[in-house]
Amino acid sequence: MVNKTKLADNFEHYAYMGNESTYEESDFAPSFNNKFLVFYTGRDLETTSRSSTPYLNLYKTTMPGTLGASDIFMVEVYNVGSYGIPQNLGSKINTESKETFPFISDSDVVYFASDGHPGLGGLDIFSIDLKNQGKVKNLGNPINSPNDDFSLIFDDETSSGFFASNRTGGIGGDDIYALKTIDCKVSISGNAVDKDSEKPLPFATINAKNISGGNIGEAQTDAQGNYTIEIPCQESQYSIVANLEGYEEGSLFMITTPDEKKVKNARVILEESSKVAVIGADLVKVLKLAPIYFDLNSSYLRNDVFENLDKVVAYMKKRPEVKVEIGAHTDSREEDDYNLWLSDRRAKRTVAYIISEGIDSSRITGKGYGETELINKCVNGVICSDRDHQLNRRSEFILIE
C-alpha cells in the first residue's frame, strides 16, 4: 500500500511515501495529458519542479524498488486527491546511479541531472522527449562542465532558461547561470568506404557522438555511400561513427570551431569484419588467398603467386600498425638440413618482394621451418603423391603485431 501525502493546496507538489518494493522496472511509454503526473518521490524530498501543463510534476525518490540511488517515476492523476500507482520510467532514463533535479518543459521534454549516464564529469544535464519516444541526450558543452551541472529549467517560448553549477569561475559553491539557445548547426558531409577496396558503402548508419559518448546527430549513407549530418555548433570536439552489418565500427575524430558552418569530405573507413586479424592469424586464410606454393627444390617465386602477394601488400599498406612474419616450409623429401636452408631462402625471397612493393623492412620478417611443420602424413619414409607433398611447400603470413 502506498501512502499519499499532499504537500500543497494545488497540483504543484506531491510526495509518495512507502516501504513496499512494488515498483517494477519498465520502459514506460506515457501518453501525456491532464491525467498524468511525472515526478520524483521519496522519504527525503529534495527537489520539485512543475511545468505550466497541469498535473505534470517532478520529484526525487530513494524508496525501495528504484533502479539506483534515485529514480524518475510517473503516476496517473484521476482527480483531486486520487492517484494511481507510481511507475518507474525504466532503464532508458534511470540508471544504477542518481537521476535528480528533473524539470519538464511545455513541449514535454524532460530535463534532469545524472551521474549515471555518460557525461563530462560529476552531474551532467540530460534531456529526453518522452512524448516522441526519444533518446536520452547529454546537453554537452557549454552547459555541462567537468563539475556538477544540474537543476535546469527551460522556457520553450523564449528558448531560454537557468541552471545551477559549481564549475570553476563561479562566485560561490553553487551558482545560478542563465542560458539561451541559438539554432546554430554545423553541416558535415562525407562518405563511408570499405577499408581495402575504398568502394562506397550504402545504407550505413552514421552517428555524431560528443566527447562523453552522447548522440548529437544521426544520418544514413545513400546508395552512393554519401551522407550529410547536422550537429550543434557548440560541439567543438566529436566523432563521426559509422556502422554497417558485416563491418567493424568505423569512426572519425573531428574538431571544428563555432564559425564553421559546413565541413566537407569527412570520410569514415570501415573494415570488413572477416578481415580483422588477431595475433597469430594467417593472412592467407584471413584474405582467402590461394595457397602460395613453391616448385620442388626451388626458392624462386612462381608467376601465379604475385597476385596474392600483392593482396598482402595492399592489406599491410592499409594497416600501418600491422607486422607480419613469413613462415616458409618444405616437404619431407631431401635432407633435413637442406630443407631448412631451402625454406630460409624461400622466406627471404618473399620478404624481399614485399619490401620492394613499399612495405618497410621493420614490418616484415621471414623464417624457414624446413619440414618441421608438415600439415599431413607425408613424413620421411612415407610414400605420398606429388600433390600431397605440394601441400607442405607453402608460405604462411602470420600476424605478429
CSV table of C-alpha atoms in Angstrom, one decimal:
chain,number,residue,atom,x,y,z
A,1,MET,CA,0.0,0.0,0.0
A,2,VAL,CA,1.3,3.4,-0.9
A,3,ASN,CA,0.5,6.3,1.4
A,4,LYS,CA,-0.1,9.6,-0.3
A,5,THR,CA,0.8,12.9,1.3
A,6,LYS,CA,-0.3,16.2,-0.1
A,7,LEU,CA,2.3,18.9,0.2
A,8,ALA,CA,0.3,21.9,-1.1
A,9,ASP,CA,-3.2,23.0,-1.8
A,10,ASN,CA,-2.7,22.9,-5.6
A,11,PHE,CA,-1.2,20.3,-8.0
A,12,GLU,CA,2.3,21.7,-7.8
A,13,HIS,CA,3.9,19.4,-5.2
A,14,TYR,CA,3.1,15.8,-4.2
A,15,ALA,CA,5.2,13.1,-2.5
A,16,TYR,CA,4.5,9.4,-2.2
A,17,MET,CA,5.9,7.6,0.9
A,18,GLY,CA,6.1,3.8,1.1
A,19,ASN,CA,8.1,0.9,2.3
A,20,GLU,CA,6.9,-1.8,-0.2
A,21,SER,CA,9.1,-2.8,-3.1
A,22,THR,CA,6.2,-3.0,-5.5
A,23,TYR,CA,7.6,-0.8,-8.3
A,24,GLU,CA,8.6,-2.7,-11.4
A,25,GLU,CA,11.3,-1.6,-13.9
A,26,SER,CA,9.7,-0.8,-17.3
A,27,ASP,CA,10.3,1.4,-20.3
A,28,PHE,CA,7.0,3.2,-19.5
A,29,ALA,CA,5.5,5.0,-22.5
A,30,PRO,CA,3.2,7.7,-21.2
A,31,SER,CA,0.6,9.5,-23.3
A,32,PHE,CA,0.8,13.0,-21.9
A,33,ASN,CA,-2.5,14.7,-21.0
A,34,ASN,CA,-4.0,16.2,-17.9
A,35,LYS,CA,-4.2,12.8,-16.2
A,36,PHE,CA,-0.6,12.1,-15.8
A,37,LEU,CA,1.9,13.3,-13.2
A,38,VAL,CA,5.7,12.8,-13.7
A,39,PHE,CA,7.6,13.1,-10.5
A,40,TYR,CA,10.3,12.1,-8.1
A,41,THR,CA,9.1,10.8,-4.7
A,42,GLY,CA,10.8,9.6,-1.6
A,43,ARG,CA,11.5,9.7,2.1
A,44,ASP,CA,13.8,12.7,1.6
A,45,LEU,CA,12.1,15.2,-0.7
A,46,GLU,CA,14.9,17.3,-2.2
A,47,THR,CA,13.5,19.0,-5.3
A,48,THR,CA,10.2,19.5,-7.0
A,49,SER,CA,9.5,21.3,-10.3
A,50,ARG,CA,6.5,21.9,-12.4
A,51,SER,CA,5.7,22.9,-16.0
A,52,SER,CA,2.7,25.0,-17.0
A,53,THR,CA,1.0,21.8,-18.0
A,54,PRO,CA,-1.4,20.8,-15.2
A,55,TYR,CA,-0.5,17.8,-13.1
A,56,LEU,CA,3.0,17.3,-14.5
A,57,ASN,CA,5.4,17.4,-11.6
A,58,LEU,CA,8.8,16.0,-10.9
A,59,TYR,CA,10.2,14.7,-7.7
A,60,LYS,CA,13.2,12.7,-6.3
A,61,THR,CA,12.8,9.1,-4.9
A,62,THR,CA,15.1,6.8,-3.0
A,63,MET,CA,12.3,4.4,-2.0
A,64,PRO,CA,12.7,0.6,-2.3
A,65,GLY,CA,12.1,-0.6,-5.8
A,66,THR,CA,14.2,2.0,-7.6
A,67,LEU,CA,17.0,1.1,-10.0
A,68,GLY,CA,19.6,3.2,-8.4
A,69,ALA,CA,20.3,6.0,-5.9
A,70,SER,CA,17.2,7.9,-7.1
A,71,ASP,CA,14.8,7.4,-10.0
A,72,ILE,CA,12.2,9.2,-12.0
A,73,PHE,CA,8.6,7.9,-11.6
A,74,MET,CA,5.2,8.6,-13.1
A,75,VAL,CA,1.7,8.5,-11.6
A,76,GLU,CA,-1.7,8.8,-13.1
A,77,VAL,CA,-3.9,11.6,-11.5
A,78,TYR,CA,-7.6,10.7,-11.6
A,79,ASN,CA,-8.9,13.7,-9.7
A,80,VAL,CA,-8.1,15.8,-6.7
A,81,GLY,CA,-6.7,13.5,-4.0
A,82,SER,CA,-6.9,10.3,-6.1
A,83,TYR,CA,-3.9,8.9,-7.8
A,84,GLY,CA,-2.6,5.8,-9.4
A,85,ILE,CA,0.4,3.6,-8.5
A,86,PRO,CA,3.8,5.2,-9.2
A,87,GLN,CA,5.5,3.6,-12.3
A,88,ASN,CA,9.3,3.7,-12.8
A,89,LEU,CA,10.2,5.2,-16.1
A,90,GLY,CA,12.7,2.4,-16.6
A,91,SER,CA,16.3,1.9,-17.5
A,92,LYS,CA,16.1,4.1,-20.5
A,93,ILE,CA,16.2,7.1,-18.1
A,94,ASN,CA,17.1,5.7,-14.7
A,95,THR,CA,20.5,4.1,-14.0
A,96,GLU,CA,22.2,2.5,-11.0
A,97,SER,CA,23.4,5.9,-10.0
A,98,LYS,CA,21.5,9.1,-9.4
A,99,GLU,CA,18.9,10.8,-11.6
A,100,THR,CA,17.8,14.1,-9.9
A,101,PHE,CA,16.8,17.7,-10.4
A,102,PRO,CA,14.1,17.0,-13.0
A,103,PHE,CA,12.1,19.5,-15.0
A,104,ILE,CA,9.5,19.1,-17.8
A,105,SER,CA,9.0,21.8,-20.4
A,106,ASP,CA,5.8,22.8,-22.1
A,107,SER,CA,6.8,20.6,-25.1
A,108,ASP,CA,7.0,17.5,-22.8
A,109,VAL,CA,10.8,17.4,-22.9
A,110,VAL,CA,12.2,16.2,-19.5
A,111,TYR,CA,15.5,17.7,-18.4
A,112,PHE,CA,17.3,16.0,-15.5
A,113,ALA,CA,20.7,15.7,-13.9
A,114,SER,CA,22.5,12.4,-13.7
A,115,ASP,CA,25.9,10.9,-12.8
A,116,GLY,CA,25.0,7.5,-14.3
A,117,HIS,CA,24.7,8.4,-18.0
A,118,PRO,CA,28.0,9.1,-19.9
A,119,GLY,CA,28.9,12.7,-19.1
A,120,LEU,CA,31.7,15.3,-18.9
A,121,GLY,CA,32.1,14.9,-15.1
A,122,GLY,CA,30.1,14.9,-11.9
A,123,LEU,CA,26.4,15.6,-12.5
A,124,ASP,CA,25.5,16.4,-16.1
A,125,ILE,CA,22.2,17.7,-17.5
A,126,PHE,CA,20.4,15.5,-20.0
A,127,SER,CA,17.1,15.7,-21.9
A,128,ILE,CA,14.6,13.2,-23.3
A,129,ASP,CA,11.5,13.7,-25.3
A,130,LEU,CA,9.2,11.1,-23.7
A,131,LYS,CA,6.2,12.1,-25.9
A,132,ASN,CA,8.0,11.2,-29.1
A,133,GLN,CA,9.9,8.2,-27.5
A,134,GLY,CA,13.3,10.0,-28.0
A,135,LYS,CA,16.7,9.0,-26.6
A,136,VAL,CA,18.5,10.4,-23.6
A,137,LYS,CA,20.8,13.2,-24.8
A,138,ASN,CA,23.7,14.9,-23.0
A,139,LEU,CA,23.3,18.6,-23.4
A,140,GLY,CA,27.0,18.9,-23.9
A,141,ASN,CA,29.4,21.8,-23.7
A,142,PRO,CA,29.0,24.7,-22.7
A,143,ILE,CA,26.0,23.7,-20.5
A,144,ASN,CA,27.8,20.8,-19.0
A,145,SER,CA,31.3,21.0,-17.5
A,146,PRO,CA,33.8,18.8,-15.6
A,147,ASN,CA,32.0,19.7,-12.4
A,148,ASP,CA,28.4,19.4,-11.3
A,149,ASP,CA,25.7,20.9,-13.5
A,150,PHE,CA,22.0,20.5,-12.5
A,151,SER,CA,18.6,21.9,-11.8
A,152,LEU,CA,17.8,23.2,-15.3
A,153,ILE,CA,14.5,24.9,-16.1
A,154,PHE,CA,13.7,25.9,-19.6
A,155,ASP,CA,11.1,28.1,-21.4
A,156,ASP,CA,10.3,26.8,-24.9
A,157,GLU,CA,8.7,30.0,-26.0
A,158,THR,CA,11.8,32.2,-25.2
A,159,SER,CA,14.3,29.4,-25.8
A,160,SER,CA,16.0,30.4,-22.5
A,161,GLY,CA,16.4,29.1,-19.0
A,162,PHE,CA,18.5,28.8,-15.9
A,163,PHE,CA,20.6,26.1,-14.3
A,164,ALA,CA,23.0,25.6,-11.4
A,165,SER,CA,26.6,24.6,-11.4
A,166,ASN,CA,29.7,24.5,-9.2
A,167,ARG,CA,32.0,25.0,-12.2
A,168,THR,CA,35.3,26.9,-12.0
A,169,GLY,CA,34.8,30.6,-12.2
A,170,GLY,CA,31.7,30.9,-10.0
A,171,ILE,CA,31.3,33.2,-7.1
A,172,GLY,CA,30.2,30.6,-4.5
A,173,GLY,CA,29.8,26.9,-4.1
A,174,ASP,CA,26.8,26.5,-6.5
A,175,ASP,CA,26.0,29.4,-8.8
A,176,ILE,CA,23.0,30.1,-11.0
A,177,TYR,CA,23.6,30.6,-14.7
A,178,ALA,CA,21.3,31.8,-17.5
A,179,LEU,CA,21.2,30.3,-20.9
A,180,LYS,CA,19.7,31.0,-24.3
A,181,THR,CA,19.7,28.5,-27.1
A,182,ILE,CA,20.6,29.6,-30.6
A,183,ASP,CA,19.6,27.5,-33.6
A,184,CYS,CA,23.1,27.0,-34.8
A,185,LYS,CA,24.1,24.0,-36.7
A,186,VAL,CA,27.2,22.6,-38.5
A,187,SER,CA,26.5,20.6,-41.6
A,188,ILE,CA,29.0,17.8,-42.2
A,189,SER,CA,29.1,15.9,-45.4
A,190,GLY,CA,31.2,12.9,-46.4
A,191,ASN,CA,31.1,9.3,-47.3
A,192,ALA,CA,31.6,5.8,-45.8
A,193,VAL,CA,34.0,3.5,-47.7
A,194,ASP,CA,35.4,-0.1,-47.5
A,195,LYS,CA,38.9,0.0,-45.9
A,196,ASP,CA,40.5,-2.2,-48.6
A,197,SER,CA,38.6,-1.6,-51.8
A,198,GLU,CA,37.6,2.0,-51.0
A,199,LYS,CA,34.3,1.2,-52.5
A,200,PRO,CA,31.4,3.3,-51.2
A,201,LEU,CA,29.2,1.7,-48.5
A,202,PRO,CA,25.5,2.4,-49.0
A,203,PHE,CA,22.9,2.5,-46.2
A,204,ALA,CA,25.4,2.7,-43.3
A,205,THR,CA,24.2,4.2,-40.1
A,206,ILE,CA,26.0,7.5,-39.2
A,207,ASN,CA,26.0,9.0,-35.7
A,208,ALA,CA,27.8,12.0,-34.4
A,209,LYS,CA,29.0,11.5,-30.8
A,210,ASN,CA,30.2,14.2,-28.4
A,211,ILE,CA,33.3,13.5,-26.2
A,212,SER,CA,31.1,12.0,-23.5
A,213,GLY,CA,29.6,9.5,-25.9
A,214,GLY,CA,26.2,11.2,-26.2
A,215,ASN,CA,24.5,11.2,-29.6
A,216,ILE,CA,24.3,14.7,-31.2
A,217,GLY,CA,23.2,13.8,-34.7
A,218,GLU,CA,22.0,10.9,-36.9
A,219,ALA,CA,22.0,10.1,-40.7
A,220,GLN,CA,22.4,7.3,-43.2
A,221,THR,CA,24.5,6.9,-46.3
A,222,ASP,CA,22.7,6.9,-49.6
A,223,ALA,CA,23.1,4.4,-52.4
A,224,GLN,CA,26.4,6.1,-53.3
A,225,GLY,CA,27.7,5.9,-49.7
A,226,ASN,CA,27.4,9.7,-49.1
A,227,TYR,CA,25.9,11.3,-46.0
A,228,THR,CA,25.1,14.7,-44.6
A,229,ILE,CA,24.7,15.2,-40.8
A,230,GLU,CA,23.9,18.3,-38.7
A,231,ILE,CA,25.3,18.8,-35.2
A,232,PRO,CA,25.0,21.8,-32.7
A,233,CYS,CA,27.7,24.3,-33.5
A,234,GLN,CA,28.8,24.5,-29.8
A,235,GLU,CA,30.2,20.9,-30.2
A,236,SER,CA,33.9,21.6,-30.9
A,237,GLN,CA,35.2,18.0,-30.4
A,238,TYR,CA,33.2,15.0,-31.5
A,239,SER,CA,33.4,11.8,-33.6
A,240,ILE,CA,31.5,10.6,-36.7
A,241,VAL,CA,30.7,7.0,-36.1
A,242,ALA,CA,29.6,4.6,-38.9
A,243,ASN,CA,28.0,1.1,-38.5
A,244,LEU,CA,27.1,-1.4,-41.2
A,245,GLU,CA,26.3,-5.1,-40.9
A,246,GLY,CA,29.3,-7.2,-41.7
A,247,TYR,CA,31.8,-4.4,-40.8
A,248,GLU,CA,33.6,-3.3,-37.8
A,249,GLU,CA,32.5,0.1,-36.4
A,250,GLY,CA,34.4,3.0,-38.1
A,251,SER,CA,35.0,6.4,-36.6
A,252,LEU,CA,36.5,9.7,-37.5
A,253,PHE,CA,37.5,12.2,-34.8
A,254,MET,CA,36.6,15.8,-35.6
A,255,ILE,CA,37.5,19.3,-34.3
A,256,THR,CA,35.5,22.3,-35.6
A,257,THR,CA,35.1,25.9,-34.5
A,258,PRO,CA,31.7,27.6,-34.0
A,259,ASP,CA,32.2,29.8,-37.1
A,260,GLU,CA,32.5,26.7,-39.3
A,261,LYS,CA,29.1,26.1,-40.8
A,262,LYS,CA,30.0,23.4,-43.4
A,263,VAL,CA,32.5,20.6,-43.3
A,264,LYS,CA,33.1,18.5,-46.4
A,265,ASN,CA,34.9,15.3,-47.3
A,266,ALA,CA,34.5,13.7,-43.9
A,267,ARG,CA,35.4,10.1,-44.9
A,268,VAL,CA,34.7,7.3,-42.5
A,269,ILE,CA,36.5,4.0,-43.2
A,270,LEU,CA,35.0,0.6,-42.2
A,271,GLU,CA,36.8,-2.7,-42.1
A,272,GLU,CA,35.1,-5.8,-43.1
A,273,SER,CA,34.7,-8.0,-40.0
A,274,SER,CA,36.1,-11.1,-41.7
A,275,LYS,CA,39.4,-9.2,-42.4
A,276,VAL,CA,40.0,-8.3,-38.8
A,277,ALA,CA,43.1,-10.4,-38.0
A,278,VAL,CA,44.2,-11.4,-34.5
A,279,ILE,CA,47.7,-12.0,-33.4
A,280,GLY,CA,48.8,-15.4,-34.8
A,281,ALA,CA,46.3,-15.4,-37.7
A,282,ASP,CA,47.5,-16.4,-41.1
A,283,LEU,CA,46.7,-13.7,-43.7
A,284,VAL,CA,46.3,-16.4,-46.4
A,285,LYS,CA,43.2,-17.5,-44.5
A,286,VAL,CA,42.1,-14.1,-43.5
A,287,LEU,CA,42.2,-12.7,-47.0
A,288,LYS,CA,41.1,-16.0,-48.5
A,289,LEU,CA,44.2,-16.2,-50.7
A,290,ALA,CA,45.1,-19.2,-52.9
A,291,PRO,CA,48.0,-21.1,-51.3
A,292,ILE,CA,51.4,-19.7,-52.1
A,293,TYR,CA,53.4,-22.7,-53.2
A,294,PHE,CA,57.0,-23.3,-54.5
A,295,ASP,CA,58.3,-25.8,-57.0
A,296,LEU,CA,60.3,-28.7,-55.8
A,297,ASN,CA,63.9,-27.7,-54.8
A,298,SER,CA,63.2,-24.1,-55.8
A,299,SER,CA,63.1,-20.9,-53.9
A,300,TYR,CA,62.0,-18.7,-56.8
A,301,LEU,CA,58.6,-17.1,-56.7
A,302,ARG,CA,56.2,-18.6,-59.2
A,303,ASN,CA,54.3,-16.4,-61.6
A,304,ASP,CA,51.0,-17.5,-60.1
A,305,VAL,CA,51.8,-16.1,-56.6
A,306,PHE,CA,52.3,-12.4,-57.3
A,307,GLU,CA,48.6,-11.5,-57.4
A,308,ASN,CA,48.2,-12.9,-53.9
A,309,LEU,CA,51.4,-11.4,-52.6
A,310,ASP,CA,50.1,-8.0,-53.9
A,311,LYS,CA,47.0,-8.5,-51.8
A,312,VAL,CA,49.1,-9.0,-48.7
A,313,VAL,CA,51.0,-5.8,-49.6
A,314,ALA,CA,47.7,-3.9,-50.0
A,315,TYR,CA,46.4,-5.2,-46.7
A,316,MET,CA,49.6,-4.0,-44.9
A,317,LYS,CA,49.6,-0.6,-46.6
A,318,LYS,CA,46.0,0.0,-45.3
A,319,ARG,CA,47.1,-1.1,-41.8
A,320,PRO,CA,50.4,0.6,-41.0
A,321,GLU,CA,50.4,-0.9,-37.5
A,322,VAL,CA,50.5,-4.5,-38.7
A,323,LYS,CA,53.7,-6.6,-38.6
A,324,VAL,CA,54.0,-9.9,-40.3
A,325,GLU,CA,56.3,-12.9,-40.2
A,326,ILE,CA,56.5,-15.1,-43.3
A,327,GLY,CA,57.0,-18.8,-42.5
A,328,ALA,CA,58.3,-20.8,-45.4
A,329,HIS,CA,58.0,-24.6,-45.4
A,330,THR,CA,59.2,-27.6,-47.5
A,331,ASP,CA,58.1,-31.1,-47.9
A,332,SER,CA,59.9,-34.0,-46.3
A,333,ARG,CA,62.0,-35.0,-49.4
A,334,GLU,CA,65.7,-34.2,-49.3
A,335,GLU,CA,67.8,-34.0,-46.1
A,336,ASP,CA,66.5,-32.1,-43.1
A,337,ASP,CA,69.4,-29.5,-43.1
A,338,TYR,CA,68.9,-28.8,-46.8
A,339,ASN,CA,65.2,-28.3,-46.3
A,340,LEU,CA,65.9,-25.7,-43.6
A,341,TRP,CA,68.3,-23.9,-45.9
A,342,LEU,CA,65.9,-24.0,-48.8
A,343,SER,CA,62.9,-22.8,-46.7
A,344,ASP,CA,65.0,-19.9,-45.4
A,345,ARG,CA,65.8,-18.8,-49.0
A,346,ARG,CA,62.1,-19.0,-49.8
A,347,ALA,CA,61.2,-16.8,-46.9
A,348,LYS,CA,63.9,-14.2,-47.8
A,349,ARG,CA,62.8,-14.0,-51.4
A,350,THR,CA,59.2,-13.5,-50.3
A,351,VAL,CA,60.3,-10.8,-47.8
A,352,ALA,CA,62.4,-9.1,-50.5
A,353,TYR,CA,59.4,-8.9,-52.9
A,354,ILE,CA,57.1,-7.4,-50.3
A,355,ILE,CA,59.7,-4.8,-49.3
A,356,SER,CA,60.2,-3.9,-53.0
A,357,GLU,CA,56.5,-3.1,-53.2
A,358,GLY,CA,56.7,-0.4,-50.5
A,359,ILE,CA,56.5,-2.1,-47.1
A,360,ASP,CA,59.1,-1.0,-44.6
A,361,SER,CA,61.6,-3.7,-43.7
A,362,SER,CA,60.8,-3.3,-40.0
A,363,ARG,CA,57.3,-4.6,-40.6
A,364,ILE,CA,58.1,-7.9,-42.4
A,365,THR,CA,60.4,-10.7,-41.4
A,366,GLY,CA,60.9,-14.3,-42.6
A,367,LYS,CA,61.8,-17.6,-41.2
A,368,GLY,CA,62.4,-21.0,-42.7
A,369,TYR,CA,60.9,-24.0,-41.0
A,370,GLY,CA,62.0,-26.7,-43.4
A,371,GLU,CA,60.0,-29.9,-42.9
A,372,THR,CA,59.4,-29.3,-39.2
A,373,GLU,CA,55.8,-28.3,-39.5
A,374,LEU,CA,54.2,-30.7,-42.1
A,375,ILE,CA,50.4,-30.4,-42.4
A,376,ASN,CA,49.8,-34.0,-43.5
A,377,LYS,CA,51.2,-37.6,-43.1
A,378,CYS,CA,54.0,-37.2,-45.6
A,379,VAL,CA,56.9,-37.5,-43.2
A,380,ASN,CA,60.2,-39.2,-44.0
A,381,GLY,CA,59.7,-42.7,-45.3
A,382,VAL,CA,56.0,-42.3,-46.2
A,383,ILE,CA,55.1,-42.6,-49.9
A,384,CYS,CA,52.9,-39.7,-50.9
A,385,SER,CA,51.7,-38.2,-54.2
A,386,ASP,CA,53.2,-35.1,-55.7
A,387,ARG,CA,50.0,-33.3,-54.8
A,388,ASP,CA,50.3,-34.2,-51.1
A,389,HIS,CA,53.9,-33.1,-51.0
A,390,GLN,CA,53.0,-29.9,-52.7
A,391,LEU,CA,50.7,-29.0,-49.8
A,392,ASN,CA,53.7,-28.8,-47.5
A,393,ARG,CA,55.7,-26.5,-49.8
A,394,ARG,CA,53.8,-23.5,-48.6
A,395,SER,CA,54.2,-20.0,-47.2
A,396,GLU,CA,52.3,-18.6,-44.3
A,397,PHE,CA,51.9,-14.9,-43.4
A,398,ILE,CA,51.5,-14.8,-39.6
A,399,LEU,CA,50.3,-11.6,-37.9
A,400,ILE,CA,52.8,-10.9,-35.0
A,401,GLU,CA,51.8,-7.4,-34.1
